[in-house]
PDB file of C-alpha atoms in Angstrom:
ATOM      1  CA  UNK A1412      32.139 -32.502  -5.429  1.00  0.00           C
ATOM      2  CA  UNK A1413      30.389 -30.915  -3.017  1.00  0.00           C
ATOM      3  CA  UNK A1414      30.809 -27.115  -3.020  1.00  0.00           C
ATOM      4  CA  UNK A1415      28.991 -23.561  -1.731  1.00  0.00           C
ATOM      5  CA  UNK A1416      28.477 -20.489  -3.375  1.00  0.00           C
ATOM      6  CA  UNK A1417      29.774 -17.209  -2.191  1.00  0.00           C
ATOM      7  CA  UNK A1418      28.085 -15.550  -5.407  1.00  0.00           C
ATOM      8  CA  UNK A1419      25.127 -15.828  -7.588  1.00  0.00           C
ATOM      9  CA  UNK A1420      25.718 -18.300 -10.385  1.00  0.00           C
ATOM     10  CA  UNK A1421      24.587 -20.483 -12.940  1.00  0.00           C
ATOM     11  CA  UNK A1422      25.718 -23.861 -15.295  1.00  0.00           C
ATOM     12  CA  UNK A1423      23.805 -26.367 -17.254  1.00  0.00           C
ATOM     13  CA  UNK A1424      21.037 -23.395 -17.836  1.00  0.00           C
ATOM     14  CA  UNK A1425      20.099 -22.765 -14.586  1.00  0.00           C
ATOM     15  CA  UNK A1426      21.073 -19.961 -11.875  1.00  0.00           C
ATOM     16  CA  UNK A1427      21.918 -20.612  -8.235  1.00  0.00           C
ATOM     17  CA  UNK A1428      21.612 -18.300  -5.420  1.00  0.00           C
ATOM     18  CA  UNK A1429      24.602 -17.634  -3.299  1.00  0.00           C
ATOM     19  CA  UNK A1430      25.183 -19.089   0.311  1.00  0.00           C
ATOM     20  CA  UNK A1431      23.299 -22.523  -1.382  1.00  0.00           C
ATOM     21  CA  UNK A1432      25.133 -25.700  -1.723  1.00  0.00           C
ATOM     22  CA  UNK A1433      25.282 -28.374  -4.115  1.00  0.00           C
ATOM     23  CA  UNK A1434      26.925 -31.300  -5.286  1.00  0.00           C
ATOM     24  CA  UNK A1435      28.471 -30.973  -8.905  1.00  0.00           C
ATOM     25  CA  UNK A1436      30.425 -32.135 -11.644  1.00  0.00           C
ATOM     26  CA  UNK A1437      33.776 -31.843 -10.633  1.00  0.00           C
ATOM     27  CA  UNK A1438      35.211 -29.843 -13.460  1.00  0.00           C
ATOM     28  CA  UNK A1439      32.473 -27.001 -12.890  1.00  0.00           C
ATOM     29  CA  UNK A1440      33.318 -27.347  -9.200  1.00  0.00           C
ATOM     30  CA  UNK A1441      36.919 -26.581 -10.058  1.00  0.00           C
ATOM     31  CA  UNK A1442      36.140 -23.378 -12.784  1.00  0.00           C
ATOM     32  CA  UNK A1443      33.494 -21.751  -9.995  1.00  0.00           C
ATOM     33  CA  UNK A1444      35.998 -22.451  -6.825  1.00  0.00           C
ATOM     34  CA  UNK A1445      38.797 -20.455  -9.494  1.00  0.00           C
ATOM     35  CA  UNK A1446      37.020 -17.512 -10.110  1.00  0.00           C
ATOM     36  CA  UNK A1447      35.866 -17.040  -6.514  1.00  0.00           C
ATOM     37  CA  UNK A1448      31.995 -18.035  -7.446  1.00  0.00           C
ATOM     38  CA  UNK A1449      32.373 -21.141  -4.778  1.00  0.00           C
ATOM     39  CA  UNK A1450      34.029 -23.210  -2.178  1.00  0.00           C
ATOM     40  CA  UNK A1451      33.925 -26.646  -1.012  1.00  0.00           C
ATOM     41  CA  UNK A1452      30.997 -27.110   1.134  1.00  0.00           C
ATOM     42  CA  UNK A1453      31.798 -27.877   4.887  1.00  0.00           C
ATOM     43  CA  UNK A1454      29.061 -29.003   6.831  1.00  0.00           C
ATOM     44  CA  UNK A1455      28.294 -26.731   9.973  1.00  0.00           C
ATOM     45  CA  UNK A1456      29.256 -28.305  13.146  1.00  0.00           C
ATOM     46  CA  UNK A1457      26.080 -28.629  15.055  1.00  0.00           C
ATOM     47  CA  UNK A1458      26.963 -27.541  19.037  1.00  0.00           C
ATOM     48  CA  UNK A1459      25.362 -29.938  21.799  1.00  0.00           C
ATOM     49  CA  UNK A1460      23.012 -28.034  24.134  1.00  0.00           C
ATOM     50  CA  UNK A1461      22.131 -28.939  27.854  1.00  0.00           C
ATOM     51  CA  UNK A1462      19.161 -29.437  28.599  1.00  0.00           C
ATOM     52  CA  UNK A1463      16.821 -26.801  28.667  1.00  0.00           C
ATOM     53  CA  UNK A1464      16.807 -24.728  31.834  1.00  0.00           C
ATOM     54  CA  UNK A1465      13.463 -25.398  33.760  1.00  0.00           C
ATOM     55  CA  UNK A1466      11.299 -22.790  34.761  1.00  0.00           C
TER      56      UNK A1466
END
């Protein structure tokens, strides 16, 4: 599962900065989502531009 961090954490030895996502196991997706250390990652919705205004 793909999730994002709202808080500094680590598993499997290793620490993880919040606001970074990553794609884990989903049983430590589940415990860090539960105590408020995550949430499942949505992707941000890119917004189409015009075209650039000329000059």
């Amino acid at each position: 599962m793909k999730i994002t961090l709202l808080k500094k954490a680590s598993w499997g030895g290793k620490s993880y900065k919040s606001g970074s996502s990553h794609d884990v196991d989903d049983k430590i997706a589940g415990k860090l989502i539960s105590r408020g250390y995550a949430e499942v990652y949505t992707p941000s919705e890119e917004v189409e531009d015009g075209p650039a205004p000329s000059e």
